[in-house]
Amino acid sequence: MGSNKAISINELKGKAAQIRMDLLRMIHGAKTGHTGGSLSNTDILTALYYKIMNIDPARPKWQERDRFIASKGHSVESLWCILADRGFFPKEELATFSQFGTRLIGHPNNKVPGIEMNTGALGHGLAISVGMALAAKKDARASRVFCLMGDGEQAEGSVWEAAMAGAHYKLDNLVGIIDRNRLQISGTTEEVMGLEPLEEKWAAFGWHVVSIDGNDMGALVEAFEAAPAAAGKPTLVMANTVKGKGVSFAENVPHWHHHVPNDAELAQALAELEAVISSYTQEGQVQ
């Protein structure tokens, strides 16, 4: 039951590289997908699903479970691969991604075990997460709620309404995470709708803000394990990430927001990620 609390940071890094390989193969096969954002959020999800969250794939509706909401639902590919790897559904089903009649559509679908709610329209996830965290408080459950948002999503007014509510109800069992890769489909976030000073805004709304390198596995685990670091306050983890992380020629390239790798790009990306896995395996740190 739950995640493997004993798993090492290097094992988590190796697992993240494997998930990146899986999602690239899946997107390549489906000929569709949001590649850049899924690569940037893979480390966040790996830390949560393999180390932090108290979940049970055999009992996806277990009442005491922690909840994860992918508010930036378009970057679902990493989540599908992780849920399959954790045993929520067979890995073979990944081959059906975005095909006719599949459950594995381009956004989270709550017909799939492990998905708490359908998401896609940005700005909705945090409000639902506030409700879940408030319900856990009222029921005296130890469950925590983790909500992953995009940085472009911060332009949605509903995010800030939910932020006010989370602080008002003192939901220290709620962790908001921003995948701060600074790129969205039409350009940089600061060109499209300036967000800075983003950390100060969240702090002003009553949240305890932690800013980290969102692709640093050790920093992610430390931040998530520490929450709540301030009693009576929800936590906001500002995860400063690189869009396209893990694939050298995709990193910080806006075109890769929803670019599908061709055969040559896939082969090069897989070779780079295989080298990462090999480096940890040779050290005897990845099983």
PDB file of C-alpha atoms in Angstrom:
ATOM      1  CA  MET A   1       0.000   0.000   0.000  1.00  0.00           C
ATOM      2  CA  GLY A   2       1.110   3.559  -0.594  1.00  0.00           C
ATOM      3  CA  SER A   3       4.327   4.748  -2.160  1.00  0.00           C
ATOM      4  CA  ASN A   4       7.789   3.329  -1.574  1.00  0.00           C
ATOM      5  CA  LYS A   5       9.091   5.607   1.146  1.00  0.00           C
ATOM      6  CA  ALA A   6      12.486   3.884   1.027  1.00  0.00           C
ATOM      7  CA  ILE A   7      13.094   4.603  -2.660  1.00  0.00           C
ATOM      8  CA  SER A   8      16.258   6.663  -3.150  1.00  0.00           C
ATOM      9  CA  ILE A   9      16.589   9.971  -4.964  1.00  0.00           C
ATOM     10  CA  ASN A  10      18.712   8.349  -7.666  1.00  0.00           C
ATOM     11  CA  GLU A  11      16.130   5.607  -8.132  1.00  0.00           C
ATOM     12  CA  LEU A  12      13.503   8.316  -8.557  1.00  0.00           C
ATOM     13  CA  LYS A  13      15.677  10.044 -11.167  1.00  0.00           C
ATOM     14  CA  GLY A  14      15.997   6.801 -13.078  1.00  0.00           C
ATOM     15  CA  LYS A  15      12.265   6.218 -12.852  1.00  0.00           C
ATOM     16  CA  ALA A  16      11.587   9.731 -14.194  1.00  0.00           C
ATOM     17  CA  ALA A  17      13.838   9.027 -17.185  1.00  0.00           C
ATOM     18  CA  GLN A  18      11.924   5.812 -17.871  1.00  0.00           C
ATOM     19  CA  ILE A  19       8.582   7.629 -17.679  1.00  0.00           C
ATOM     20  CA  ARG A  20       9.886  10.214 -20.159  1.00  0.00           C
ATOM     21  CA  MET A  21      10.789   7.391 -22.544  1.00  0.00           C
ATOM     22  CA  ASP A  22       7.336   5.862 -22.154  1.00  0.00           C
ATOM     23  CA  LEU A  23       5.489   9.106 -22.800  1.00  0.00           C
ATOM     24  CA  LEU A  24       7.586   9.908 -25.867  1.00  0.00           C
ATOM     25  CA  ARG A  25       6.849   6.494 -27.335  1.00  0.00           C
ATOM     26  CA  MET A  26       3.164   6.959 -26.547  1.00  0.00           C
ATOM     27  CA  ILE A  27       2.961  10.393 -28.177  1.00  0.00           C
ATOM     28  CA  HIS A  28       4.947   9.189 -31.200  1.00  0.00           C
ATOM     29  CA  GLY A  29       2.603   6.236 -31.661  1.00  0.00           C
ATOM     30  CA  ALA A  30      -0.543   8.307 -31.257  1.00  0.00           C
ATOM     31  CA  LYS A  31       0.815  11.146 -33.426  1.00  0.00           C
ATOM     32  CA  THR A  32      -0.576  13.658 -30.934  1.00  0.00           C
ATOM     33  CA  GLY A  33       0.112  14.985 -27.452  1.00  0.00           C
ATOM     34  CA  HIS A  34       1.456  17.814 -25.320  1.00  0.00           C
ATOM     35  CA  THR A  35       5.105  16.850 -25.227  1.00  0.00           C
ATOM     36  CA  GLY A  36       6.897  19.832 -23.678  1.00  0.00           C
ATOM     37  CA  GLY A  37       4.712  20.235 -20.599  1.00  0.00           C
ATOM     38  CA  SER A  38       4.600  16.511 -19.898  1.00  0.00           C
ATOM     39  CA  LEU A  39       8.392  16.371 -19.965  1.00  0.00           C
ATOM     40  CA  SER A  40       8.636  19.354 -17.614  1.00  0.00           C
ATOM     41  CA  ASN A  41       6.211  17.910 -15.050  1.00  0.00           C
ATOM     42  CA  THR A  42       7.546  14.339 -15.029  1.00  0.00           C
ATOM     43  CA  ASP A  43       9.873  14.884 -12.079  1.00  0.00           C
ATOM     44  CA  ILE A  44       7.040  16.424 -10.034  1.00  0.00           C
ATOM     45  CA  LEU A  45       4.712  13.494 -10.686  1.00  0.00           C
ATOM     46  CA  THR A  46       7.447  10.918 -10.124  1.00  0.00           C
ATOM     47  CA  ALA A  47       8.213  12.357  -6.693  1.00  0.00           C
ATOM     48  CA  LEU A  48       4.527  12.367  -5.765  1.00  0.00           C
ATOM     49  CA  TYR A  49       3.505   8.937  -7.050  1.00  0.00           C
ATOM     50  CA  TYR A  50       6.577   6.911  -6.072  1.00  0.00           C
ATOM     51  CA  LYS A  51       7.676   8.599  -2.842  1.00  0.00           C
ATOM     52  CA  ILE A  52       5.167  11.013  -1.334  1.00  0.00           C
ATOM     53  CA  MET A  53       1.499  10.207  -1.812  1.00  0.00           C
ATOM     54  CA  ASN A  54      -0.338   7.625   0.241  1.00  0.00           C
ATOM     55  CA  ILE A  55      -2.201   5.685  -2.464  1.00  0.00           C
ATOM     56  CA  ASP A  56      -3.192   2.105  -3.201  1.00  0.00           C
ATOM     57  CA  PRO A  57      -3.564   1.101  -6.881  1.00  0.00           C
ATOM     58  CA  ALA A  58      -5.575  -1.948  -5.793  1.00  0.00           C
ATOM     59  CA  ARG A  59      -8.057   0.365  -4.031  1.00  0.00           C
ATOM     60  CA  PRO A  60      -8.223   3.561  -6.086  1.00  0.00           C
ATOM     61  CA  LYS A  61     -11.274   4.794  -4.134  1.00  0.00           C
ATOM     62  CA  TRP A  62      -9.778   4.083  -0.698  1.00  0.00           C
ATOM     63  CA  GLN A  63     -11.169   6.855   1.485  1.00  0.00           C
ATOM     64  CA  GLU A  64      -7.918   7.638   3.299  1.00  0.00           C
ATOM     65  CA  ARG A  65      -5.896   8.102   0.106  1.00  0.00           C
ATOM     66  CA  ASP A  66      -4.106  11.286  -0.846  1.00  0.00           C
ATOM     67  CA  ARG A  67      -5.599  13.038  -3.857  1.00  0.00           C
ATOM     68  CA  PHE A  68      -3.876  14.408  -6.954  1.00  0.00           C
ATOM     69  CA  ILE A  69      -5.561  16.828  -9.331  1.00  0.00           C
ATOM     70  CA  ALA A  70      -3.918  17.611 -12.666  1.00  0.00           C
ATOM     71  CA  SER A  71      -5.389  21.052 -13.200  1.00  0.00           C
ATOM     72  CA  LYS A  72      -3.100  21.504 -16.228  1.00  0.00           C
ATOM     73  CA  GLY A  73      -4.899  18.561 -17.734  1.00  0.00           C
ATOM     74  CA  HIS A  74      -3.471  18.889 -21.230  1.00  0.00           C
ATOM     75  CA  SER A  75      -0.103  17.575 -19.995  1.00  0.00           C
ATOM     76  CA  VAL A  76      -1.625  14.213 -19.138  1.00  0.00           C
ATOM     77  CA  GLU A  77       0.856  11.965 -20.923  1.00  0.00           C
ATOM     78  CA  SER A  78       3.272  11.668 -17.999  1.00  0.00           C
ATOM     79  CA  LEU A  79       0.341  10.955 -15.685  1.00  0.00           C
ATOM     80  CA  TRP A  80      -0.993   8.138 -17.895  1.00  0.00           C
ATOM     81  CA  CYS A  81       2.434   6.519 -17.987  1.00  0.00           C
ATOM     82  CA  ILE A  82       2.884   6.761 -14.226  1.00  0.00           C
ATOM     83  CA  LEU A  83      -0.584   5.407 -13.430  1.00  0.00           C
ATOM     84  CA  ALA A  84       0.078   2.451 -15.719  1.00  0.00           C
ATOM     85  CA  ASP A  85       3.495   1.841 -14.169  1.00  0.00           C
ATOM     86  CA  ARG A  86       1.992   1.979 -10.669  1.00  0.00           C
ATOM     87  CA  GLY A  87      -0.612  -0.630 -11.650  1.00  0.00           C
ATOM     88  CA  PHE A  88      -3.817   1.407 -11.872  1.00  0.00           C
ATOM     89  CA  PHE A  89      -4.399  -0.068 -15.347  1.00  0.00           C
ATOM     90  CA  PRO A  90      -2.405  -2.350 -17.702  1.00  0.00           C
ATOM     91  CA  LYS A  91       0.624  -0.820 -19.418  1.00  0.00           C
ATOM     92  CA  GLU A  92      -0.564  -2.291 -22.711  1.00  0.00           C
ATOM     93  CA  GLU A  93      -3.406   0.229 -22.680  1.00  0.00           C
ATOM     94  CA  LEU A  94      -0.924   3.068 -23.242  1.00  0.00           C
ATOM     95  CA  ALA A  95      -0.826   2.015 -26.904  1.00  0.00           C
ATOM     96  CA  THR A  96      -4.456   3.157 -27.221  1.00  0.00           C
ATOM     97  CA  PHE A  97      -3.690   6.762 -26.210  1.00  0.00           C
ATOM     98  CA  SER A  98      -5.889   9.186 -28.174  1.00  0.00           C
ATOM     99  CA  GLN A  99      -7.263   6.410 -30.389  1.00  0.00           C
ATOM    100  CA  PHE A 100     -10.963   5.964 -31.138  1.00  0.00           C
ATOM    101  CA  GLY A 101     -12.870   4.551 -28.156  1.00  0.00           C
ATOM    102  CA  THR A 102      -9.954   4.735 -25.703  1.00  0.00           C
ATOM    103  CA  ARG A 103     -10.201   5.729 -22.058  1.00  0.00           C
ATOM    104  CA  LEU A 104      -6.802   7.390 -22.361  1.00  0.00           C
ATOM    105  CA  ILE A 105      -7.828  10.626 -23.998  1.00  0.00           C
ATOM    106  CA  GLY A 106      -5.809  13.835 -24.201  1.00  0.00           C
ATOM    107  CA  HIS A 107      -6.936  15.024 -20.748  1.00  0.00           C
ATOM    108  CA  PRO A 108      -7.541  13.233 -17.429  1.00  0.00           C
ATOM    109  CA  ASN A 109     -10.643  11.061 -17.592  1.00  0.00           C
ATOM    110  CA  ASN A 110     -12.243   9.830 -14.361  1.00  0.00           C
ATOM    111  CA  LYS A 111     -13.347   6.603 -16.015  1.00  0.00           C
ATOM    112  CA  VAL A 112      -9.715   5.572 -15.457  1.00  0.00           C
ATOM    113  CA  PRO A 113      -8.745   4.331 -11.961  1.00  0.00           C
ATOM    114  CA  GLY A 114      -6.540   6.847 -10.193  1.00  0.00           C
ATOM    115  CA  ILE A 115      -8.113   9.919 -11.793  1.00  0.00           C
ATOM    116  CA  GLU A 116     -10.083  12.001  -9.309  1.00  0.00           C
ATOM    117  CA  MET A 117     -11.765  14.363 -11.778  1.00  0.00           C
ATOM    118  CA  ASN A 118     -11.899  15.265 -15.451  1.00  0.00           C
ATOM    119  CA  THR A 119      -9.767  18.313 -16.192  1.00  0.00           C
ATOM    120  CA  GLY A 120      -8.990  20.261 -19.302  1.00  0.00           C
ATOM    121  CA  ALA A 121     -10.458  23.724 -19.093  1.00  0.00           C
ATOM    122  CA  LEU A 122      -7.782  25.547 -17.131  1.00  0.00           C
ATOM    123  CA  GLY A 123      -8.478  27.214 -13.808  1.00  0.00           C
ATOM    124  CA  HIS A 124     -10.812  24.602 -12.319  1.00  0.00           C
ATOM    125  CA  GLY A 125      -8.503  22.196 -10.523  1.00  0.00           C
ATOM    126  CA  LEU A 126      -7.527  24.291  -7.521  1.00  0.00           C
ATOM    127  CA  ALA A 127     -11.132  25.084  -6.610  1.00  0.00           C
ATOM    128  CA  ILE A 128     -11.986  21.372  -6.620  1.00  0.00           C
ATOM    129  CA  SER A 129      -8.840  20.675  -4.590  1.00  0.00           C
ATOM    130  CA  VAL A 130      -9.934  23.238  -1.998  1.00  0.00           C
ATOM    131  CA  GLY A 131     -13.225  21.378  -1.665  1.00  0.00           C
ATOM    132  CA  MET A 132     -11.461  18.035  -1.273  1.00  0.00           C
ATOM    133  CA  ALA A 133      -9.067  19.397   1.339  1.00  0.00           C
ATOM    134  CA  LEU A 134     -11.911  21.030   3.257  1.00  0.00           C
ATOM    135  CA  ALA A 135     -13.880  17.758   3.220  1.00  0.00           C
ATOM    136  CA  ALA A 136     -10.848  15.888   4.574  1.00  0.00           C
ATOM    137  CA  LYS A 137     -10.572  18.414   7.401  1.00  0.00           C
ATOM    138  CA  LYS A 138     -14.245  18.087   8.299  1.00  0.00           C
ATOM    139  CA  ASP A 139     -14.019  14.285   8.212  1.00  0.00           C
ATOM    140  CA  ALA A 140     -10.830  14.328  10.314  1.00  0.00           C
ATOM    141  CA  ARG A 141      -8.921  12.393   7.639  1.00  0.00           C
ATOM    142  CA  ALA A 142      -5.162  12.645   7.243  1.00  0.00           C
ATOM    143  CA  SER A 143      -5.466  12.856   3.462  1.00  0.00           C
ATOM    144  CA  ARG A 144      -3.484  15.515   1.651  1.00  0.00           C
ATOM    145  CA  VAL A 145      -4.499  17.053  -1.677  1.00  0.00           C
ATOM    146  CA  PHE A 146      -1.943  17.932  -4.339  1.00  0.00           C
ATOM    147  CA  CYS A 147      -2.938  20.168  -7.249  1.00  0.00           C
ATOM    148  CA  LEU A 148      -0.648  20.702 -10.240  1.00  0.00           C
ATOM    149  CA  MET A 149      -1.233  23.907 -12.183  1.00  0.00           C
ATOM    150  CA  GLY A 150       0.441  25.417 -15.208  1.00  0.00           C
ATOM    151  CA  ASP A 151       1.991  28.842 -15.056  1.00  0.00           C
ATOM    152  CA  GLY A 152      -0.077  30.048 -18.016  1.00  0.00           C
ATOM    153  CA  GLU A 153      -3.080  28.914 -15.997  1.00  0.00           C
ATOM    154  CA  GLN A 154      -2.314  31.624 -13.445  1.00  0.00           C
ATOM    155  CA  ALA A 155      -4.069  34.102 -15.755  1.00  0.00           C
ATOM    156  CA  GLU A 156      -7.402  32.469 -14.835  1.00  0.00           C
ATOM    157  CA  GLY A 157      -9.348  34.423 -12.217  1.00  0.00           C
ATOM    158  CA  SER A 158     -10.811  31.237 -10.723  1.00  0.00           C
ATOM    159  CA  VAL A 159      -7.319  30.242  -9.565  1.00  0.00           C
ATOM    160  CA  TRP A 160      -7.166  33.300  -7.340  1.00  0.00           C
ATOM    161  CA  GLU A 161     -10.672  32.819  -5.966  1.00  0.00           C
ATOM    162  CA  ALA A 162      -9.637  29.311  -4.944  1.00  0.00           C
ATOM    163  CA  ALA A 163      -6.387  30.634  -3.492  1.00  0.00           C
ATOM    164  CA  MET A 164      -8.344  32.991  -1.243  1.00  0.00           C
ATOM    165  CA  ALA A 165     -10.623  30.175  -0.114  1.00  0.00           C
ATOM    166  CA  GLY A 166      -7.734  27.825   0.636  1.00  0.00           C
ATOM    167  CA  ALA A 167      -6.140  30.375   2.940  1.00  0.00           C
ATOM    168  CA  HIS A 168      -9.461  31.402   4.487  1.00  0.00           C
ATOM    169  CA  TYR A 169     -10.223  27.825   5.551  1.00  0.00           C
ATOM    170  CA  LYS A 170      -6.632  27.291   6.768  1.00  0.00           C
ATOM    171  CA  LEU A 171      -6.179  24.230   4.562  1.00  0.00           C
ATOM    172  CA  ASP A 172      -2.690  23.137   5.519  1.00  0.00           C
ATOM    173  CA  ASN A 173      -3.491  19.716   3.999  1.00  0.00           C
ATOM    174  CA  LEU A 174      -3.514  21.344   0.547  1.00  0.00           C
ATOM    175  CA  VAL A 175      -0.418  21.639  -1.650  1.00  0.00           C
ATOM    176  CA  GLY A 176      -0.597  23.676  -4.831  1.00  0.00           C
ATOM    177  CA  ILE A 177       2.187  23.163  -7.364  1.00  0.00           C
ATOM    178  CA  ILE A 178       2.960  25.443 -10.285  1.00  0.00           C
ATOM    179  CA  ASP A 179       4.883  23.941 -13.198  1.00  0.00           C
ATOM    180  CA  ARG A 180       6.758  27.205 -13.781  1.00  0.00           C
ATOM    181  CA  ASN A 181       8.377  26.489 -17.154  1.00  0.00           C
ATOM    182  CA  ARG A 182       7.656  30.033 -18.387  1.00  0.00           C
ATOM    183  CA  LEU A 183       6.366  28.936 -21.787  1.00  0.00           C
ATOM    184  CA  GLN A 184       2.824  28.496 -23.061  1.00  0.00           C
ATOM    185  CA  ILE A 185       1.391  27.724 -26.457  1.00  0.00           C
ATOM    186  CA  SER A 186       1.584  31.277 -27.808  1.00  0.00           C
ATOM    187  CA  GLY A 187       4.867  32.442 -26.274  1.00  0.00           C
ATOM    188  CA  THR A 188       6.454  33.164 -22.923  1.00  0.00           C
ATOM    189  CA  THR A 189       4.137  33.700 -19.988  1.00  0.00           C
ATOM    190  CA  GLU A 190       5.503  37.163 -19.408  1.00  0.00           C
ATOM    191  CA  GLU A 191       4.733  38.181 -23.001  1.00  0.00           C
ATOM    192  CA  VAL A 192       1.243  36.685 -23.015  1.00  0.00           C
ATOM    193  CA  MET A 193       0.151  37.795 -19.527  1.00  0.00           C
ATOM    194  CA  GLY A 194       2.800  38.942 -17.081  1.00  0.00           C
ATOM    195  CA  LEU A 195       2.742  36.965 -13.833  1.00  0.00           C
ATOM    196  CA  GLU A 196       5.617  38.331 -11.799  1.00  0.00           C
ATOM    197  CA  PRO A 197       6.091  38.785  -8.909  1.00  0.00           C
ATOM    198  CA  LEU A 198       4.277  35.436  -8.731  1.00  0.00           C
ATOM    199  CA  GLU A 199       5.698  34.166  -5.431  1.00  0.00           C
ATOM    200  CA  GLU A 200       4.796  37.399  -3.681  1.00  0.00           C
ATOM    201  CA  LYS A 201       1.256  37.247  -5.050  1.00  0.00           C
ATOM    202  CA  TRP A 202       0.681  33.784  -3.617  1.00  0.00           C
ATOM    203  CA  ALA A 203       2.186  34.807  -0.288  1.00  0.00           C
ATOM    204  CA  ALA A 204      -0.121  37.841  -0.226  1.00  0.00           C
ATOM    205  CA  PHE A 205      -3.055  35.479  -0.682  1.00  0.00           C
ATOM    206  CA  GLY A 206      -2.070  33.712   2.535  1.00  0.00           C
ATOM    207  CA  TRP A 207      -0.110  30.712   1.245  1.00  0.00           C
ATOM    208  CA  HIS A 208       3.233  29.414   2.461  1.00  0.00           C
ATOM    209  CA  VAL A 209       5.391  29.621  -0.659  1.00  0.00           C
ATOM    210  CA  VAL A 210       8.383  27.388  -1.374  1.00  0.00           C
ATOM    211  CA  SER A 211      10.387  28.081  -4.542  1.00  0.00           C
ATOM    212  CA  ILE A 212      12.565  25.248  -5.854  1.00  0.00           C
ATOM    213  CA  ASP A 213      14.157  23.803  -8.963  1.00  0.00           C
ATOM    214  CA  GLY A 214      11.209  21.709 -10.137  1.00  0.00           C
ATOM    215  CA  ASN A 215      13.437  19.287 -12.007  1.00  0.00           C
ATOM    216  CA  ASP A 216      15.617  18.631  -8.940  1.00  0.00           C
ATOM    217  CA  MET A 217      14.285  15.395  -7.467  1.00  0.00           C
ATOM    218  CA  GLY A 218      15.840  15.961  -4.070  1.00  0.00           C
ATOM    219  CA  ALA A 219      14.365  19.452  -3.795  1.00  0.00           C
ATOM    220  CA  LEU A 220      10.931  18.192  -4.809  1.00  0.00           C
ATOM    221  CA  VAL A 221      10.921  15.407  -2.236  1.00  0.00           C
ATOM    222  CA  GLU A 222      12.129  17.765   0.489  1.00  0.00           C
ATOM    223  CA  ALA A 223       9.434  20.337  -0.305  1.00  0.00           C
ATOM    224  CA  PHE A 224       6.611  17.794  -0.435  1.00  0.00           C
ATOM    225  CA  GLU A 225       7.717  15.979   2.708  1.00  0.00           C
ATOM    226  CA  ALA A 226       7.896  19.276   4.604  1.00  0.00           C
ATOM    227  CA  ALA A 227       4.330  20.306   3.781  1.00  0.00           C
ATOM    228  CA  PRO A 228       2.650  21.726   5.724  1.00  0.00           C
ATOM    229  CA  ALA A 229       5.648  23.799   6.738  1.00  0.00           C
ATOM    230  CA  ALA A 230       3.365  26.482   8.212  1.00  0.00           C
ATOM    231  CA  ALA A 231       0.448  25.369  10.393  1.00  0.00           C
ATOM    232  CA  GLY A 232      -2.874  26.692   9.204  1.00  0.00           C
ATOM    233  CA  LYS A 233      -1.580  27.679   5.765  1.00  0.00           C
ATOM    234  CA  PRO A 234      -1.823  25.853   2.432  1.00  0.00           C
ATOM    235  CA  THR A 235       1.515  25.331   0.700  1.00  0.00           C
ATOM    236  CA  LEU A 236       2.404  26.586  -2.774  1.00  0.00           C
ATOM    237  CA  VAL A 237       5.414  24.893  -4.373  1.00  0.00           C
ATOM    238  CA  MET A 238       6.803  27.077  -7.135  1.00  0.00           C
ATOM    239  CA  ALA A 239       8.473  24.384  -9.229  1.00  0.00           C
ATOM    240  CA  ASN A 240      10.790  26.202 -11.622  1.00  0.00           C
ATOM    241  CA  THR A 241      11.089  23.746 -14.480  1.00  0.00           C
ATOM    242  CA  VAL A 242      12.406  23.504 -18.041  1.00  0.00           C
ATOM    243  CA  LYS A 243       9.832  22.839 -20.724  1.00  0.00           C
ATOM    244  CA  GLY A 244      10.887  19.739 -22.651  1.00  0.00           C
ATOM    245  CA  LYS A 245      13.181  18.644 -19.798  1.00  0.00           C
ATOM    246  CA  GLY A 246      15.266  15.552 -20.471  1.00  0.00           C
ATOM    247  CA  VAL A 247      15.432  15.895 -24.254  1.00  0.00           C
ATOM    248  CA  SER A 248      18.292  18.231 -25.138  1.00  0.00           C
ATOM    249  CA  PHE A 249      16.864  19.558 -28.392  1.00  0.00           C
ATOM    250  CA  ALA A 250      13.371  20.098 -26.938  1.00  0.00           C
ATOM    251  CA  GLU A 251      14.324  22.050 -23.829  1.00  0.00           C
ATOM    252  CA  ASN A 252      12.968  25.616 -23.745  1.00  0.00           C
ATOM    253  CA  VAL A 253      11.734  25.332 -27.347  1.00  0.00           C
ATOM    254  CA  PRO A 254       8.141  26.662 -27.649  1.00  0.00           C
ATOM    255  CA  HIS A 255       7.530  24.502 -30.737  1.00  0.00           C
ATOM    256  CA  TRP A 256       7.643  21.411 -28.523  1.00  0.00           C
ATOM    257  CA  HIS A 257       4.501  22.457 -26.616  1.00  0.00           C
ATOM    258  CA  HIS A 258       2.581  19.915 -28.685  1.00  0.00           C
ATOM    259  CA  HIS A 259       5.195  18.759 -31.191  1.00  0.00           C
ATOM    260  CA  VAL A 260       5.115  15.051 -32.014  1.00  0.00           C
ATOM    261  CA  PRO A 261       8.641  13.630 -32.383  1.00  0.00           C
ATOM    262  CA  ASN A 262       9.424  12.050 -35.734  1.00  0.00           C
ATOM    263  CA  ASP A 263      11.288   8.755 -35.963  1.00  0.00           C
ATOM    264  CA  ALA A 264      14.741  10.333 -35.832  1.00  0.00           C
ATOM    265  CA  GLU A 265      13.841  12.690 -32.958  1.00  0.00           C
ATOM    266  CA  LEU A 266      12.340   9.805 -30.999  1.00  0.00           C
ATOM    267  CA  ALA A 267      15.450   7.667 -31.474  1.00  0.00           C
ATOM    268  CA  GLN A 268      17.744  10.502 -30.344  1.00  0.00           C
ATOM    269  CA  ALA A 269      15.565  11.338 -27.329  1.00  0.00           C
ATOM    270  CA  LEU A 270      15.367   7.704 -26.236  1.00  0.00           C
ATOM    271  CA  ALA A 271      19.132   7.349 -26.541  1.00  0.00           C
ATOM    272  CA  GLU A 272      19.673  10.390 -24.315  1.00  0.00           C
ATOM    273  CA  LEU A 273      17.258   9.095 -21.688  1.00  0.00           C
ATOM    274  CA  GLU A 274      18.627   5.550 -21.856  1.00  0.00           C
ATOM    275  CA  ALA A 275      22.043   7.001 -21.063  1.00  0.00           C
ATOM    276  CA  VAL A 276      20.581   8.624 -17.949  1.00  0.00           C
ATOM    277  CA  ILE A 277      19.083   5.329 -16.795  1.00  0.00           C
ATOM    278  CA  SER A 278      22.311   3.487 -17.556  1.00  0.00           C
ATOM    279  CA  SER A 279      24.337   5.898 -15.458  1.00  0.00           C
ATOM    280  CA  TYR A 280      22.249   5.100 -12.385  1.00  0.00           C
ATOM    281  CA  THR A 281      22.053   1.372 -13.098  1.00  0.00           C
ATOM    282  CA  GLN A 282      25.827   1.136 -13.301  1.00  0.00           C
ATOM    283  CA  GLU A 283      25.984   2.701  -9.861  1.00  0.00           C
ATOM    284  CA  GLY A 284      23.648  -0.027  -8.629  1.00  0.00           C
ATOM    285  CA  GLN A 285      21.024   2.508  -7.627  1.00  0.00           C
ATOM    286  CA  VAL A 286      18.196   1.768 -10.038  1.00  0.00           C
ATOM    287  CA  GLN A 287      16.439  -1.572  -9.844  1.00  0.00           C
TER     288      GLN A 287
END
